[in-house]
mmCIF file with all atom_site columns, C-alpha atoms and ligand atoms in Angstrom:
data_model
loop_
_atom_site.group_PDB
_atom_site.id
_atom_site.type_symbol
_atom_site.label_atom_id
_atom_site.label_alt_id
_atom_site.label_comp_id
_atom_site.label_asym_id
_atom_site.label_entity_id
_atom_site.label_seq_id
_atom_site.pdbx_PDB_ins_code
_atom_site.Cartn_x
_atom_site.Cartn_y
_atom_site.Cartn_z
_atom_site.occupancy
_atom_site.B_iso_or_equiv
_atom_site.pdbx_formal_charge
_atom_site.auth_seq_id
_atom_site.auth_comp_id
_atom_site.auth_asym_id
_atom_site.auth_atom_id
_atom_site.pdbx_PDB_model_num
ATOM   1   C  CA  . MET M 1 1   ? 16.850 18.039  48.033 1.00 43.00 ? 21  MET M CA  1
ATOM   2   C  CA  . SER M 1 2   ? 20.217 16.411  48.256 1.00 46.00 ? 22  SER M CA  1
ATOM   3   C  CA  . LEU M 1 3   ? 19.239 13.584  45.951 1.00 53.00 ? 23  LEU M CA  1
ATOM   4   C  CA  . ILE M 1 4   ? 21.330 13.663  42.836 1.00 52.00 ? 24  ILE M CA  1
ATOM   5   C  CA  . ARG M 1 5   ? 20.743 11.229  40.058 1.00 54.00 ? 25  ARG M CA  1
ATOM   6   C  CA  . SER M 1 6   ? 23.943 9.418   39.350 1.00 53.00 ? 26  SER M CA  1
ATOM   7   C  CA  . LYS M 1 7   ? 25.364 6.180   38.157 1.00 58.00 ? 27  LYS M CA  1
ATOM   8   C  CA  . ASN M 1 8   ? 26.092 3.348   40.543 1.00 62.00 ? 28  ASN M CA  1
ATOM   9   C  CA  . THR M 1 9   ? 23.469 4.358   43.059 1.00 70.00 ? 29  THR M CA  1
ATOM   10  C  CA  . LYS M 1 10  ? 22.754 2.042   45.934 1.00 91.00 ? 30  LYS M CA  1
ATOM   11  C  CA  . PRO M 1 11  ? 19.486 0.637   44.540 1.00 94.00 ? 31  PRO M CA  1
ATOM   12  C  CA  . GLU M 1 12  ? 21.304 -0.070  41.307 1.00 94.00 ? 32  GLU M CA  1
ATOM   13  C  CA  . LEU M 1 13  ? 24.030 -1.979  43.153 1.00 94.00 ? 33  LEU M CA  1
ATOM   14  C  CA  . ILE M 1 14  ? 21.387 -4.004  44.986 1.00 95.00 ? 34  ILE M CA  1
ATOM   15  C  CA  . VAL M 1 15  ? 19.691 -4.909  41.724 1.00 96.00 ? 35  VAL M CA  1
ATOM   16  C  CA  . ARG M 1 16  ? 22.990 -5.883  40.137 1.00 95.00 ? 36  ARG M CA  1
ATOM   17  C  CA  . LYS M 1 17  ? 23.718 -8.219  43.018 1.00 95.00 ? 37  LYS M CA  1
ATOM   18  C  CA  . ILE M 1 18  ? 20.314 -9.854  42.741 1.00 95.00 ? 38  ILE M CA  1
ATOM   19  C  CA  . VAL M 1 19  ? 20.565 -10.269 38.972 1.00 95.00 ? 39  VAL M CA  1
ATOM   20  C  CA  . HIS M 1 20  ? 24.023 -11.716 39.347 1.00 94.00 ? 40  HIS M CA  1
ATOM   21  C  CA  . ALA M 1 21  ? 22.839 -14.137 42.040 1.00 93.00 ? 41  ALA M CA  1
ATOM   22  C  CA  . LEU M 1 22  ? 20.081 -15.295 39.681 1.00 92.00 ? 42  LEU M CA  1
ATOM   23  C  CA  . GLY M 1 23  ? 22.826 -16.390 37.310 1.00 93.00 ? 43  GLY M CA  1
ATOM   24  C  CA  . LEU M 1 24  ? 22.101 -13.770 34.687 1.00 94.00 ? 44  LEU M CA  1
ATOM   25  C  CA  . ARG M 1 25  ? 24.721 -12.015 32.665 1.00 93.00 ? 45  ARG M CA  1
ATOM   26  C  CA  . PHE M 1 26  ? 24.357 -8.349  32.017 1.00 95.00 ? 46  PHE M CA  1
ATOM   27  C  CA  . ARG M 1 27  ? 26.078 -5.266  30.785 1.00 94.00 ? 47  ARG M CA  1
ATOM   28  C  CA  . LEU M 1 28  ? 25.827 -1.866  32.372 1.00 93.00 ? 48  LEU M CA  1
ATOM   29  C  CA  . HIS M 1 29  ? 24.399 1.309   30.889 1.00 88.00 ? 49  HIS M CA  1
ATOM   30  C  CA  . GLY M 1 30  ? 23.533 0.266   27.373 1.00 80.00 ? 50  GLY M CA  1
ATOM   31  C  CA  . SER M 1 31  ? 24.738 3.424   25.707 1.00 82.00 ? 51  SER M CA  1
ATOM   32  C  CA  . ASN M 1 32  ? 23.346 2.512   22.301 1.00 91.00 ? 52  ASN M CA  1
ATOM   33  C  CA  . LEU M 1 33  ? 19.821 1.942   23.611 1.00 96.00 ? 53  LEU M CA  1
ATOM   34  C  CA  . PRO M 1 34  ? 17.078 4.489   24.332 1.00 96.00 ? 54  PRO M CA  1
ATOM   35  C  CA  . GLY M 1 35  ? 17.544 6.008   27.777 1.00 94.00 ? 55  GLY M CA  1
ATOM   36  C  CA  . ARG M 1 36  ? 20.771 4.110   28.438 1.00 94.00 ? 56  ARG M CA  1
ATOM   37  C  CA  . PRO M 1 37  ? 19.172 1.363   30.527 1.00 96.00 ? 57  PRO M CA  1
ATOM   38  C  CA  . ASP M 1 38  ? 20.989 0.501   33.762 1.00 95.00 ? 58  ASP M CA  1
ATOM   39  C  CA  . LEU M 1 39  ? 21.279 -3.229  33.089 1.00 96.00 ? 59  LEU M CA  1
ATOM   40  C  CA  . VAL M 1 40  ? 21.174 -4.891  29.698 1.00 96.00 ? 60  VAL M CA  1
ATOM   41  C  CA  . LEU M 1 41  ? 20.422 -8.619  29.540 1.00 95.00 ? 61  LEU M CA  1
ATOM   42  C  CA  . LYS M 1 42  ? 21.281 -9.109  25.930 1.00 94.00 ? 62  LYS M CA  1
ATOM   43  C  CA  . ARG M 1 43  ? 20.584 -12.792 25.806 1.00 93.00 ? 63  ARG M CA  1
ATOM   44  C  CA  . HIS M 1 44  ? 17.080 -12.209 27.112 1.00 94.00 ? 64  HIS M CA  1
ATOM   45  C  CA  . GLN M 1 45  ? 16.510 -9.115  25.002 1.00 95.00 ? 65  GLN M CA  1
ATOM   46  C  CA  . ALA M 1 46  ? 15.587 -7.374  28.218 1.00 96.00 ? 66  ALA M CA  1
ATOM   47  C  CA  . VAL M 1 47  ? 16.732 -4.285  30.034 1.00 97.00 ? 67  VAL M CA  1
ATOM   48  C  CA  . ILE M 1 48  ? 16.305 -3.372  33.665 1.00 97.00 ? 68  ILE M CA  1
ATOM   49  C  CA  . LEU M 1 49  ? 15.669 0.220   34.607 1.00 96.00 ? 69  LEU M CA  1
ATOM   50  C  CA  . VAL M 1 50  ? 16.388 1.065   38.206 1.00 96.00 ? 70  VAL M CA  1
ATOM   51  C  CA  . ASN M 1 51  ? 14.297 4.100   38.978 1.00 96.00 ? 71  ASN M CA  1
ATOM   52  C  CA  . GLY M 1 52  ? 14.344 6.400   41.955 1.00 95.00 ? 72  GLY M CA  1
ATOM   53  C  CA  . CYS M 1 53  ? 10.798 6.746   43.290 1.00 96.00 ? 73  CYS M CA  1
ATOM   54  C  CA  . PHE M 1 54  ? 10.926 10.494  43.712 1.00 95.00 ? 74  PHE M CA  1
ATOM   55  C  CA  . TRP M 1 55  ? 12.563 11.288  40.397 1.00 95.00 ? 75  TRP M CA  1
ATOM   56  C  CA  . HIS M 1 56  ? 10.376 9.023   38.350 1.00 96.00 ? 76  HIS M CA  1
ATOM   57  C  CA  . ARG M 1 57  ? 7.232  9.591   40.367 1.00 95.00 ? 77  ARG M CA  1
ATOM   58  C  CA  . HIS M 1 58  ? 6.504  6.073   41.471 1.00 97.00 ? 78  HIS M CA  1
ATOM   59  C  CA  . VAL M 1 59  ? 3.037  5.411   42.874 1.00 96.00 ? 79  VAL M CA  1
ATOM   60  C  CA  . CYS M 1 60  ? 4.323  4.991   46.410 1.00 96.00 ? 80  CYS M CA  1
ATOM   61  C  CA  . LYS M 1 61  ? 4.901  7.197   49.402 1.00 96.00 ? 81  LYS M CA  1
ATOM   62  C  CA  . PHE M 1 62  ? 8.307  8.287   48.129 1.00 95.00 ? 82  PHE M CA  1
ATOM   63  C  CA  . GLY M 1 63  ? 7.004  9.129   44.690 1.00 95.00 ? 83  GLY M CA  1
ATOM   64  C  CA  . ARG M 1 64  ? 4.182  11.173  46.113 1.00 94.00 ? 84  ARG M CA  1
ATOM   65  C  CA  . VAL M 1 65  ? 6.486  13.505  48.011 1.00 92.00 ? 85  VAL M CA  1
ATOM   66  C  CA  . VAL M 1 66  ? 5.988  17.098  46.962 1.00 91.00 ? 86  VAL M CA  1
ATOM   67  C  CA  . PRO M 1 67  ? 8.989  19.298  47.707 1.00 91.00 ? 87  PRO M CA  1
ATOM   68  C  CA  . LYS M 1 68  ? 8.138  22.326  49.817 1.00 93.00 ? 88  LYS M CA  1
ATOM   69  C  CA  . THR M 1 69  ? 10.566 24.603  48.068 1.00 94.00 ? 89  THR M CA  1
ATOM   70  C  CA  . ARG M 1 70  ? 10.953 25.220  44.346 1.00 95.00 ? 90  ARG M CA  1
ATOM   71  C  CA  . THR M 1 71  ? 7.887  23.065  43.915 1.00 95.00 ? 91  THR M CA  1
ATOM   72  C  CA  . ASP M 1 72  ? 7.237  24.051  40.303 1.00 95.00 ? 92  ASP M CA  1
ATOM   73  C  CA  . PHE M 1 73  ? 10.818 23.414  39.341 1.00 96.00 ? 93  PHE M CA  1
ATOM   74  C  CA  . TRP M 1 74  ? 10.845 19.899  40.767 1.00 95.00 ? 94  TRP M CA  1
ATOM   75  C  CA  . GLU M 1 75  ? 7.434  19.063  39.444 1.00 95.00 ? 95  GLU M CA  1
ATOM   76  C  CA  . ALA M 1 76  ? 8.420  20.124  35.935 1.00 96.00 ? 96  ALA M CA  1
ATOM   77  C  CA  . LYS M 1 77  ? 11.585 18.076  36.185 1.00 95.00 ? 97  LYS M CA  1
ATOM   78  C  CA  . ARG M 1 78  ? 9.750  15.011  37.408 1.00 96.00 ? 98  ARG M CA  1
ATOM   79  C  CA  . SER M 1 79  ? 7.062  15.341  34.739 1.00 97.00 ? 99  SER M CA  1
ATOM   80  C  CA  . ALA M 1 80  ? 9.778  15.506  32.110 1.00 97.00 ? 100 ALA M CA  1
ATOM   81  C  CA  . ASN M 1 81  ? 11.346 12.359  33.566 1.00 97.00 ? 101 ASN M CA  1
ATOM   82  C  CA  . VAL M 1 82  ? 8.058  10.479  33.475 1.00 97.00 ? 102 VAL M CA  1
ATOM   83  C  CA  . ALA M 1 83  ? 7.449  11.530  29.872 1.00 98.00 ? 103 ALA M CA  1
ATOM   84  C  CA  . ARG M 1 84  ? 10.979 10.497  28.915 1.00 97.00 ? 104 ARG M CA  1
ATOM   85  C  CA  . ASP M 1 85  ? 10.579 7.135   30.679 1.00 97.00 ? 105 ASP M CA  1
ATOM   86  C  CA  . ARG M 1 86  ? 7.444  6.477   28.683 1.00 97.00 ? 106 ARG M CA  1
ATOM   87  C  CA  . ARG M 1 87  ? 9.154  7.395   25.429 1.00 98.00 ? 107 ARG M CA  1
ATOM   88  C  CA  . ASN M 1 88  ? 12.208 5.295   26.165 1.00 97.00 ? 108 ASN M CA  1
ATOM   89  C  CA  . LYS M 1 89  ? 10.145 2.244   27.049 1.00 98.00 ? 109 LYS M CA  1
ATOM   90  C  CA  . ARG M 1 90  ? 8.111  2.589   23.900 1.00 98.00 ? 110 ARG M CA  1
ATOM   91  C  CA  . ASP M 1 91  ? 11.279 2.901   21.806 1.00 98.00 ? 111 ASP M CA  1
ATOM   92  C  CA  . LEU M 1 92  ? 12.874 -0.069  23.557 1.00 98.00 ? 112 LEU M CA  1
ATOM   93  C  CA  . ARG M 1 93  ? 9.823  -2.227  22.839 1.00 98.00 ? 113 ARG M CA  1
ATOM   94  C  CA  . ARG M 1 94  ? 9.875  -1.159  19.211 1.00 98.00 ? 114 ARG M CA  1
ATOM   95  C  CA  . LEU M 1 95  ? 13.457 -2.324  19.014 1.00 97.00 ? 115 LEU M CA  1
ATOM   96  C  CA  . GLY M 1 96  ? 12.430 -5.690  20.417 1.00 97.00 ? 116 GLY M CA  1
ATOM   97  C  CA  . TRP M 1 97  ? 13.580 -5.196  24.003 1.00 97.00 ? 117 TRP M CA  1
ATOM   98  C  CA  . THR M 1 98  ? 11.561 -5.913  27.101 1.00 96.00 ? 118 THR M CA  1
ATOM   99  C  CA  . PRO M 1 99  ? 11.949 -3.098  29.630 1.00 97.00 ? 119 PRO M CA  1
ATOM   100 C  CA  . ILE M 1 100 ? 11.552 -4.000  33.270 1.00 96.00 ? 120 ILE M CA  1
ATOM   101 C  CA  . THR M 1 101 ? 11.407 -1.273  35.860 1.00 97.00 ? 121 THR M CA  1
ATOM   102 C  CA  . VAL M 1 102 ? 12.694 -1.944  39.349 1.00 97.00 ? 122 VAL M CA  1
ATOM   103 C  CA  . TRP M 1 103 ? 11.772 0.805   41.766 1.00 97.00 ? 123 TRP M CA  1
ATOM   104 C  CA  . GLU M 1 104 ? 14.030 2.090   44.473 1.00 96.00 ? 124 GLU M CA  1
ATOM   105 C  CA  . CYS M 1 105 ? 11.469 1.221   47.158 1.00 96.00 ? 125 CYS M CA  1
ATOM   106 C  CA  . GLU M 1 106 ? 11.337 -2.369  45.894 1.00 96.00 ? 126 GLU M CA  1
ATOM   107 C  CA  . THR M 1 107 ? 15.061 -2.777  46.457 1.00 95.00 ? 127 THR M CA  1
ATOM   108 C  CA  . ARG M 1 108 ? 14.376 -2.628  50.185 1.00 93.00 ? 128 ARG M CA  1
ATOM   109 C  CA  . ASP M 1 109 ? 12.829 -6.053  49.778 1.00 94.00 ? 129 ASP M CA  1
ATOM   110 C  CA  . ILE M 1 110 ? 15.221 -8.356  47.956 1.00 93.00 ? 130 ILE M CA  1
ATOM   111 C  CA  . GLU M 1 111 ? 12.695 -11.178 47.613 1.00 94.00 ? 131 GLU M CA  1
ATOM   112 C  CA  . ARG M 1 112 ? 10.319 -8.858  45.896 1.00 94.00 ? 132 ARG M CA  1
ATOM   113 C  CA  . VAL M 1 113 ? 12.929 -8.006  43.274 1.00 95.00 ? 133 VAL M CA  1
ATOM   114 C  CA  . GLN M 1 114 ? 13.802 -11.690 42.892 1.00 94.00 ? 134 GLN M CA  1
ATOM   115 C  CA  . ARG M 1 115 ? 10.155 -12.502 42.247 1.00 93.00 ? 135 ARG M CA  1
ATOM   116 C  CA  . LYS M 1 116 ? 9.977  -9.785  39.673 1.00 92.00 ? 136 LYS M CA  1
ATOM   117 C  CA  . LEU M 1 117 ? 12.935 -11.229 37.766 1.00 93.00 ? 137 LEU M CA  1
ATOM   118 C  CA  . ARG M 1 118 ? 12.445 -14.935 38.297 1.00 86.00 ? 138 ARG M CA  1
ATOM   119 C  CA  . PHE M 1 119 ? 10.994 -15.618 34.878 1.00 84.00 ? 139 PHE M CA  1
ATOM   120 C  CA  . PHE M 1 120 ? 14.498 -15.290 33.455 1.00 86.00 ? 140 PHE M CA  1
ATOM   121 C  CA  . ARG M 1 121 ? 16.352 -18.503 32.991 1.00 83.00 ? 141 ARG M CA  1
ATOM   122 C  CA  . PRO M 1 122 ? 19.907 -18.426 34.292 1.00 84.00 ? 142 PRO M CA  1
ATOM   123 C  CA  . ASP M 1 123 ? 22.588 -18.112 31.659 1.00 79.00 ? 143 ASP M CA  1
ATOM   124 C  CA  . ARG M 1 124 ? 24.890 -20.609 33.317 1.00 66.00 ? 144 ARG M CA  1
ATOM   125 C  CA  . LYS M 1 125 ? 25.404 -24.187 32.224 1.00 57.00 ? 145 LYS M CA  1
ATOM   126 C  CA  . SER M 1 126 ? 23.992 -23.911 28.780 1.00 49.00 ? 146 SER M CA  1
HETATM 127 ZN ZN1 . LIG Y 2 .   ? 8.478  3.526   45.100 1.00 90.80 ? 14  LIG Y ZN1 1
#
């Protein structure tokens, strides 16, 4: 497992580009919000969480991968991530934010991400 969760990952950069192209303004890593969401669209009271499929156990072929070594360790880690994701989303909603999860596998298809975010109105010219 050479995957290390870090800031400014490639899927995150892809999502930023798409959000920017949609004319939406955002801030990065909302440090005062639960789970420090990757993108914060303050004007829309929404946050975008860019999640790695393996780490956050997406229901896709990448999320279903079971490591052959240190299986218990990874599974415990991933379960903790999923539980934390759930908690963070709940807390965000309670604070009036709309959390939107964009999965790593979705960033391979830019149109798919655009569709997911198209209900936002651009911030420009207003
Ligand atoms: Zn996935």
